[in-house]
Tab-separated table of C-alpha atoms in Angstrom:
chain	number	residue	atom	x	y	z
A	6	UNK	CA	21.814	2.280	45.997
A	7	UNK	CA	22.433	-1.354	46.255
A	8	UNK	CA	20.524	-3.838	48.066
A	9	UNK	CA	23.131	-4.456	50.581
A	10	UNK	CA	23.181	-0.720	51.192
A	11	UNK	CA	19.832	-0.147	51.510
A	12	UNK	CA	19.725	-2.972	54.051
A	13	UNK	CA	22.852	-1.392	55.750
A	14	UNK	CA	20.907	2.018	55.916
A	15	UNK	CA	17.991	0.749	58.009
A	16	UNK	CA	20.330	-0.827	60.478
A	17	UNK	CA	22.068	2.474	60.920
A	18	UNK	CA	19.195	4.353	60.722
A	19	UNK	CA	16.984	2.425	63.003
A	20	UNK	CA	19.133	1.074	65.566
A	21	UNK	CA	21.348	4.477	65.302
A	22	UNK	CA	24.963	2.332	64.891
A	23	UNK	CA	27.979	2.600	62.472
A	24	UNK	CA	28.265	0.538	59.587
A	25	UNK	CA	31.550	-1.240	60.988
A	26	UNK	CA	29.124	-2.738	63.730
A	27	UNK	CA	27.071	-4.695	61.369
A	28	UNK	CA	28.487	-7.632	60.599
A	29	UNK	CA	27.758	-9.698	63.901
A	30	UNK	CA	25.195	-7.876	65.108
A	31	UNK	CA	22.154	-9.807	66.862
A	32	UNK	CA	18.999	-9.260	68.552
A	33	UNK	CA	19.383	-7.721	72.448
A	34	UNK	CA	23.198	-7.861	71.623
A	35	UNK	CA	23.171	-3.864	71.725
A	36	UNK	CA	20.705	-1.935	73.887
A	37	UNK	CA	19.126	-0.151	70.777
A	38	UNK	CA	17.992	-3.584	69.784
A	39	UNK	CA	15.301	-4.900	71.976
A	40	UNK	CA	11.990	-5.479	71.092
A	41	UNK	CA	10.768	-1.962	70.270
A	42	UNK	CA	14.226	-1.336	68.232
A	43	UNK	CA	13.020	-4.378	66.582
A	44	UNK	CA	9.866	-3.522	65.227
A	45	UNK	CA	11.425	-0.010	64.188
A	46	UNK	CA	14.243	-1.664	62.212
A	47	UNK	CA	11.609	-4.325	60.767
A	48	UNK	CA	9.156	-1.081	59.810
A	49	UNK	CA	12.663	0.457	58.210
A	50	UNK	CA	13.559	-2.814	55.994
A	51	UNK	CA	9.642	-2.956	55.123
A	52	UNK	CA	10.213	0.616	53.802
A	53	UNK	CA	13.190	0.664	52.088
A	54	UNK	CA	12.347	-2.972	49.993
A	55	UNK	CA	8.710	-2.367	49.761
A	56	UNK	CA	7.599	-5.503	51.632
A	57	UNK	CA	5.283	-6.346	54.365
A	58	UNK	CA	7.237	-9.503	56.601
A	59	UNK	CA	5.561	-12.201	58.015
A	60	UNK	CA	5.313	-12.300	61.676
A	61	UNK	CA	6.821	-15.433	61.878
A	62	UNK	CA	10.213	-13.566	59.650
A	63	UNK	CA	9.632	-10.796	62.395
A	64	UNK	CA	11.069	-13.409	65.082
A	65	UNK	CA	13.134	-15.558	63.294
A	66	UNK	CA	14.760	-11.995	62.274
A	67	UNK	CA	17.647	-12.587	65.299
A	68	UNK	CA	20.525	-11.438	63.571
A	69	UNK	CA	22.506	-9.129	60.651
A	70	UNK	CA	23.060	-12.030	58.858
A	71	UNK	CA	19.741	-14.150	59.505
A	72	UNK	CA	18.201	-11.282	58.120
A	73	UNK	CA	19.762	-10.787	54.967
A	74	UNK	CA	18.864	-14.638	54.451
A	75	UNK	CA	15.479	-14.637	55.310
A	76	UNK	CA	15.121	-11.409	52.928
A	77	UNK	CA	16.620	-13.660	50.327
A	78	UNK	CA	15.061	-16.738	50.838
A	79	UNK	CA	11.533	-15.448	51.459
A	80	UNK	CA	11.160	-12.146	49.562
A	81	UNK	CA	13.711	-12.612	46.513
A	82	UNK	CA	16.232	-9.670	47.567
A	83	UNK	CA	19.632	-10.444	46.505
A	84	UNK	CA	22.219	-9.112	48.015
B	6	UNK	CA	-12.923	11.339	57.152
B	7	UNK	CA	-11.281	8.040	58.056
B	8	UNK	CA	-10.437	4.715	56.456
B	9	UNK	CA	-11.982	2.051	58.759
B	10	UNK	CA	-11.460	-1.992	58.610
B	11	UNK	CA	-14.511	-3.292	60.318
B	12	UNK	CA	-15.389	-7.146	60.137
B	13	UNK	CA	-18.557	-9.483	60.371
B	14	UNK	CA	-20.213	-6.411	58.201
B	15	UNK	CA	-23.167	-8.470	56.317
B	16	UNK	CA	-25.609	-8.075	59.023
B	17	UNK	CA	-26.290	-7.212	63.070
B	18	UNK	CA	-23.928	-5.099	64.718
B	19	UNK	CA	-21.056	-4.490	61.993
B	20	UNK	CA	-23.964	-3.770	59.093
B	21	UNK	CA	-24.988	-1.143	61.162
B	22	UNK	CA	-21.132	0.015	61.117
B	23	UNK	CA	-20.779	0.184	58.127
B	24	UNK	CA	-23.981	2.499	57.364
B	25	UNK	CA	-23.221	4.906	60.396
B	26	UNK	CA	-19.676	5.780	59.542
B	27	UNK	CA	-20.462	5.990	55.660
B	28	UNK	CA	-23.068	8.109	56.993
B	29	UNK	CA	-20.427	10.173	58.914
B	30	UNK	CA	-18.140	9.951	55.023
B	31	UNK	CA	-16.047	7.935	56.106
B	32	UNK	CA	-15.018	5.220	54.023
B	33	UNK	CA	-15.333	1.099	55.101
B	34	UNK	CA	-13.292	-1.986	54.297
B	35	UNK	CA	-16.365	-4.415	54.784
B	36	UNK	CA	-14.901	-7.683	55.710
B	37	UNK	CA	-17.599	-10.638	55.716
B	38	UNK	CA	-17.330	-14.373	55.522
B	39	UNK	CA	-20.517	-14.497	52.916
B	40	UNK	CA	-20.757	-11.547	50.576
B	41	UNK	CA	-24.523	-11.821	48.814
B	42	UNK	CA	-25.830	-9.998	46.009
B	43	UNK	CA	-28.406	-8.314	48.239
B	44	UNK	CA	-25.117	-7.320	50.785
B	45	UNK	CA	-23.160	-5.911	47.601
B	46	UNK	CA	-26.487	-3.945	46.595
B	47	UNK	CA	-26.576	-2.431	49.641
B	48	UNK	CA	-23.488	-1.431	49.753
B	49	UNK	CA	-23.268	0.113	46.573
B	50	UNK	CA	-26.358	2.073	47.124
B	51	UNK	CA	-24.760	2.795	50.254
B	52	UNK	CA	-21.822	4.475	48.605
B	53	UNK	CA	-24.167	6.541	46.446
B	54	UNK	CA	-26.015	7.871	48.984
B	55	UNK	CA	-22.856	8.856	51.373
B	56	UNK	CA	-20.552	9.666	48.650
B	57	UNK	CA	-17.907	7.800	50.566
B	58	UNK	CA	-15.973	4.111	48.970
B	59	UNK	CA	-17.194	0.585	50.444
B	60	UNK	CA	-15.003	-2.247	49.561
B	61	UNK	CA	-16.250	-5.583	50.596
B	62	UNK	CA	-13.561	-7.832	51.729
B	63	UNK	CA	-13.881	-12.132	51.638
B	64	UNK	CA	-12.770	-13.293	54.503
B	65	UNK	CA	-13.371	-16.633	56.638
B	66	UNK	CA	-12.263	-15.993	60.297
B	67	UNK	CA	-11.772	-19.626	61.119
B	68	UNK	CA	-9.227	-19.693	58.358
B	69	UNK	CA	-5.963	-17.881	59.328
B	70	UNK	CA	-4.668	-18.038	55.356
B	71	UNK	CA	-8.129	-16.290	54.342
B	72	UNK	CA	-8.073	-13.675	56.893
B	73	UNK	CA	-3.841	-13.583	55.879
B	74	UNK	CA	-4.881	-12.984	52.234
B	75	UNK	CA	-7.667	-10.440	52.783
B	76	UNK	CA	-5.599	-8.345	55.435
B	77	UNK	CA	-2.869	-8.322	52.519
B	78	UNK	CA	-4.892	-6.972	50.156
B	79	UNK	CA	-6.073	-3.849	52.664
B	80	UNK	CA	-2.668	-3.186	53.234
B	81	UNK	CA	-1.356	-3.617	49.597
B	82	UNK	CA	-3.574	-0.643	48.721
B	83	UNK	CA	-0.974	1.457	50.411
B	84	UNK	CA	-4.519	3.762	51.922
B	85	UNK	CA	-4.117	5.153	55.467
B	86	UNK	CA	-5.798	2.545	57.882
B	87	UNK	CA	-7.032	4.514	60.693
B	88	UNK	CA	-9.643	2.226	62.342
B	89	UNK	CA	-9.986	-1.278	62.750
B	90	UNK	CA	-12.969	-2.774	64.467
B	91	UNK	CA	-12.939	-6.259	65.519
B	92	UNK	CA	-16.530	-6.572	65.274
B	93	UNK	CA	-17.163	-10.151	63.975
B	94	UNK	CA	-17.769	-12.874	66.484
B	95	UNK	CA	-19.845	-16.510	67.292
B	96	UNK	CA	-22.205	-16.097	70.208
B	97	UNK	CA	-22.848	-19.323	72.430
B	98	UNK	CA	-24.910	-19.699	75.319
B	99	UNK	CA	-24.910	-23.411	76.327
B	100	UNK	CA	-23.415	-25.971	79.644
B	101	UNK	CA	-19.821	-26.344	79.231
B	102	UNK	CA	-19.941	-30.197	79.138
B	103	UNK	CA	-22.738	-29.977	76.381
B	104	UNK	CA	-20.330	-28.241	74.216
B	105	UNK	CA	-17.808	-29.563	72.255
B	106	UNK	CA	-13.788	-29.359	71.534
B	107	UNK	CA	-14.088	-28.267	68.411
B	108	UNK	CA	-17.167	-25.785	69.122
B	109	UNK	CA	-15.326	-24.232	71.746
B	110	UNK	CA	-12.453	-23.908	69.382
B	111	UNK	CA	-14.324	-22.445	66.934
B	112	UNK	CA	-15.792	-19.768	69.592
B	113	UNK	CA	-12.049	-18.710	70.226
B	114	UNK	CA	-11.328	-19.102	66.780
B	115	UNK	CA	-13.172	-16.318	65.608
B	116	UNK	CA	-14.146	-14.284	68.925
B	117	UNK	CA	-10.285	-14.030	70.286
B	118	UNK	CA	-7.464	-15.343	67.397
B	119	UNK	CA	-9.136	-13.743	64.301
B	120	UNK	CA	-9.061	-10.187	66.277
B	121	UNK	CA	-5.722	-10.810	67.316
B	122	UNK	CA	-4.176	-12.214	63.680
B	123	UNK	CA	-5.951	-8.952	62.384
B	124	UNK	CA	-4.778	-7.128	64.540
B	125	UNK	CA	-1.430	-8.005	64.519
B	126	UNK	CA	-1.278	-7.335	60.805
B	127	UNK	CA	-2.657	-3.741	60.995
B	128	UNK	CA	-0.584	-2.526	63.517
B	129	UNK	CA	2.443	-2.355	61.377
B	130	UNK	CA	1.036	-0.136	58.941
B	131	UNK	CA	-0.715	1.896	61.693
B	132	UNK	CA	3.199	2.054	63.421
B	133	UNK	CA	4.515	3.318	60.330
B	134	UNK	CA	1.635	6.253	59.550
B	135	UNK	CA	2.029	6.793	63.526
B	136	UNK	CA	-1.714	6.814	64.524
B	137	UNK	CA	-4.602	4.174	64.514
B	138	UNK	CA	-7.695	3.565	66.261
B	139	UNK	CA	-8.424	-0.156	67.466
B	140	UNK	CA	-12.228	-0.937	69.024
B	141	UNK	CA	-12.948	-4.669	69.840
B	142	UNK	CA	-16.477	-5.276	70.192
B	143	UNK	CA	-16.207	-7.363	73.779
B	144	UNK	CA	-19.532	-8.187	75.666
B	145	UNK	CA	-20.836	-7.513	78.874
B	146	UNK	CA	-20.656	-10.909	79.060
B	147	UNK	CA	-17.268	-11.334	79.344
B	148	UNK	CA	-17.483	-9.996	83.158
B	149	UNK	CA	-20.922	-11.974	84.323
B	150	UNK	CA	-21.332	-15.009	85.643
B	151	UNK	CA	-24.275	-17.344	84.904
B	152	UNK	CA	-24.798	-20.986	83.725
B	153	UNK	CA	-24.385	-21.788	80.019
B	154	UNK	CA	-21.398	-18.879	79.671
B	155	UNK	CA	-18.667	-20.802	80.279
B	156	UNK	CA	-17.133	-20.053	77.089
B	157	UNK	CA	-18.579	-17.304	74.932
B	158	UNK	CA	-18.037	-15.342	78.594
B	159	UNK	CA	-14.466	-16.727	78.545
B	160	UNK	CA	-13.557	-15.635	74.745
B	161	UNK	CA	-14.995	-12.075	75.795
B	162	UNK	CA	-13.197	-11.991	78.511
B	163	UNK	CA	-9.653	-13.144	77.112
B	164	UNK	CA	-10.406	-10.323	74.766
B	165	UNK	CA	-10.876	-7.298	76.905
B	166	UNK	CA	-7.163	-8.533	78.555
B	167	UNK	CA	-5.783	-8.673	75.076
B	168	UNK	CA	-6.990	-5.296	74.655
B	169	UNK	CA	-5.617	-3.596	77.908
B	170	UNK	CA	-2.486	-4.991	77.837
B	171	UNK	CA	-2.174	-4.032	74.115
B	172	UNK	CA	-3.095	-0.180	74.926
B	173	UNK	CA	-0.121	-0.280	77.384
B	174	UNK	CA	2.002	-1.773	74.506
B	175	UNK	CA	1.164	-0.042	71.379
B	176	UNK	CA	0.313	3.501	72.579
B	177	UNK	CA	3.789	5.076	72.243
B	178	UNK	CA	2.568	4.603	68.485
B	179	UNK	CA	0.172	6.661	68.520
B	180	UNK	CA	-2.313	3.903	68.493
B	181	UNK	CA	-4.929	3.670	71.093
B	182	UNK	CA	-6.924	0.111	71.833
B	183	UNK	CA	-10.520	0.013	73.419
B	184	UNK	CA	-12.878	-3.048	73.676
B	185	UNK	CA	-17.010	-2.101	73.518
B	186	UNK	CA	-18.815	-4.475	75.710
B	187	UNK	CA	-22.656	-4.346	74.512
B	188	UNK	CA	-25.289	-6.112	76.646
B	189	UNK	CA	-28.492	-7.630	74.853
B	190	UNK	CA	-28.081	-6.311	71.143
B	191	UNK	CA	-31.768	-5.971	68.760
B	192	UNK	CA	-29.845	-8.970	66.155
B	193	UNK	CA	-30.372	-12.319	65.506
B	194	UNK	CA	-27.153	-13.508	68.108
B	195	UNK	CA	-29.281	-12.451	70.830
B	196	UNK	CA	-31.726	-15.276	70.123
B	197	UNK	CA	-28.339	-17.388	70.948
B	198	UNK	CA	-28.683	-16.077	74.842
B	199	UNK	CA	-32.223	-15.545	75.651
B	200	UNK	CA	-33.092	-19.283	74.861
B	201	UNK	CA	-36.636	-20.241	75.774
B	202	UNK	CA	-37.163	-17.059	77.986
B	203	UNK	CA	-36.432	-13.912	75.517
B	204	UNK	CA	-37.929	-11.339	78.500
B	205	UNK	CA	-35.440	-12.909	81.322
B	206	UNK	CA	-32.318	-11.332	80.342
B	207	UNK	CA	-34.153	-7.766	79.579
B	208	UNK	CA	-35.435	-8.295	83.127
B	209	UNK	CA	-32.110	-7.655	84.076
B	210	UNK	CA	-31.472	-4.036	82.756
B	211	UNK	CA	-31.863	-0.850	83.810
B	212	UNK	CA	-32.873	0.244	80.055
B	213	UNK	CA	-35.875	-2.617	80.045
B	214	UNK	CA	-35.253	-3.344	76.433
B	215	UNK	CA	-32.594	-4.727	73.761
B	216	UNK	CA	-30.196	-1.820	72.742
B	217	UNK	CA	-30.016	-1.209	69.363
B	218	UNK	CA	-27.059	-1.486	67.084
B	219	UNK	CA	-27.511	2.188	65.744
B	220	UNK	CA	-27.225	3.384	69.493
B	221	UNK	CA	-23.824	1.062	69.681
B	222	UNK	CA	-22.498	2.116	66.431
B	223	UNK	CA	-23.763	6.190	67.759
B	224	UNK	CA	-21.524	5.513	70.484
B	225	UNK	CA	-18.473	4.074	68.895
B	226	UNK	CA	-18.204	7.203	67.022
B	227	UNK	CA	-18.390	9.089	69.829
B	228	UNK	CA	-15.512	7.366	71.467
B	229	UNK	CA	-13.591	7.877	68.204
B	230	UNK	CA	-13.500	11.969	69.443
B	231	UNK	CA	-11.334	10.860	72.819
B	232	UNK	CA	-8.175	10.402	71.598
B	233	UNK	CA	-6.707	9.882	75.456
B	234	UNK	CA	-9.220	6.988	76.254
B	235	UNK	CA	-6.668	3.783	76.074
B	236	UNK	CA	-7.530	0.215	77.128
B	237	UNK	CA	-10.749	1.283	78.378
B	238	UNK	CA	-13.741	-0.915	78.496
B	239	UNK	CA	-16.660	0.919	77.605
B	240	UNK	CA	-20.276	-1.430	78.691
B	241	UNK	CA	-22.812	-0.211	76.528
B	242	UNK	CA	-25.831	-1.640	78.707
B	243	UNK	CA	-28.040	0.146	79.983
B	244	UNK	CA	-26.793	-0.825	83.508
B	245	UNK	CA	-27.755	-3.008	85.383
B	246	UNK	CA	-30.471	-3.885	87.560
């Protein structure tokens, strides 16, 4: 599995939506991503790369995109 | 047998911790700002004795990148963190306009953002394995009101809120969140609040004496067995009088 598919897998897993939603997606844009769908998608991405985020990631974490560049900038995943 | 996290370890209160739940077999993360040969002794013949692991942790509280790196390495060894207790803390008895900005600071540095920073961190983990104990060693001073308490009672205080309103939060986790609020404890902080009079603030118990920190560790284990007690403040006292 790629890296872009294993990040694609915790947003479908966690926040329970198709992969055709993705792109676009942000924080509270979809009920299934408030704050506790938050911290269940974060704990999903921690799984899947084998990191532990930074708080400070946590909330900057706002969108689809945002977080495949904070993943990138901060933890070296390259999608 | 759990894995515990318990900090300010290398004497008072958290010493005795550490030797009651080795006793118990369960094993310790000792976090401590100053780790001594005598402290690593002890633990080691600690371990021996209880068959159990201690690892001693380095950590500064008043330094959010030490406390950052030594919470990293807890979590990094990928064990099952099932207690934390926020044990460390600065005691202060002294007039609020005799005591300084960055005192004060300090106080909250290490009595209210450590626990929370700490905190913060282990909860993840604790999320993921969906269960965790948090205790947060509070004091019955964070309810009374007296002269000179201004702001070790304040720091208490802020705690005990931090830890109800994160019971309500994090208990769908599986986590539950208690505070301990000792009165007069047998170690050297208590020097900090009996000043010039040692037998005035004994005067005010029911008990008559100090408690000890073997009958405050005794009962932290005990509340380790209620798994439905969340965001309760337990006063380990004496009562009052």
């Amino acid at each position: 599995m790629t890296n872009l598919e294993m990040y694609n897998k915790a947003f479908i897993d966690a926040l329970e939506v198709s992969e055709n939603e993705l792109e676009g997606l942000t924080y509270q844009g979809i009920t299934a991503w408030d704050s506790v769908g938050h911290m269940g998608l974060i704990a999903a991405i921690e799984d899947a790369f084998d990191i532990m985020m930074d708080t400070d990631d946590i909330i900057d974490f706002s969108s689809f995109e945002k977080g495949k560049e904070i993943l990138e900038k901060n933890y070296n995943i390259k999608f | 047998m759990y894995n515990v996290v318990i900090t300010g370890t290398n004497r008072g209160l958290g010493r005795q911790l550490v030797e009651s739940f080795s006793q118990r077999g369960h094993n310790v993360w000792a976090c401590c700002r100053t780790v001594t040969p005598e402290f690593e002794e002890w633990c080691a013949d600690l371990e021996k004795d209880c068959n159990n692991w201690i690892k001693i942790i380095q950590m500064d509280l008043q330094e959010p990148e030490s406390i950052k790196t030594g919470i990293n390495h807890i979590i990094s060894e990928k064990k099952s963190i099932d207690i934390l207790i926020n044990n460390a803390g600065i005691g202060h008895m002294g007039l609020f306009q005799m005591t300084s900005q960055k005192q004060y600071r300090s106080i909250y540095e290490v009595n209210l953002f450590a626990p929370m920073q700490i905190t913060q961190m282990l909860l993840r983990p604790m999320q993921k394995q969906e269960h965790g104990t948090i205790i947060n060693i509070a004091s019955t001073a964070a309810t009374e009101i007296y002269e000179g308490n201004a702001v070790y009672g304040a720091s208490k205080a802020a705690l005990i809120e931090f830890t109800q309103s994160l019971a309500a939060e994090v208990y769908k986790y599986g986590i539950t969140v208690n505070a301990i609020a000792p009165g007069l404890i047998d170690t050297d902080m208590s020097a900090v609040f009996e000043g010039n009079n040692p037998e005035e603030p004994i005067r005010h118990t029911a008990l008559g004496r100090k408690i000890t920190t073997k009958e405050i560790a005794e009962d932290i284990l005990k509340l380790l067995e209620m798994e439905i007690v969340n965001g309760a403040v337990l006063y380990i006292n004496g009562g009052h009088k």
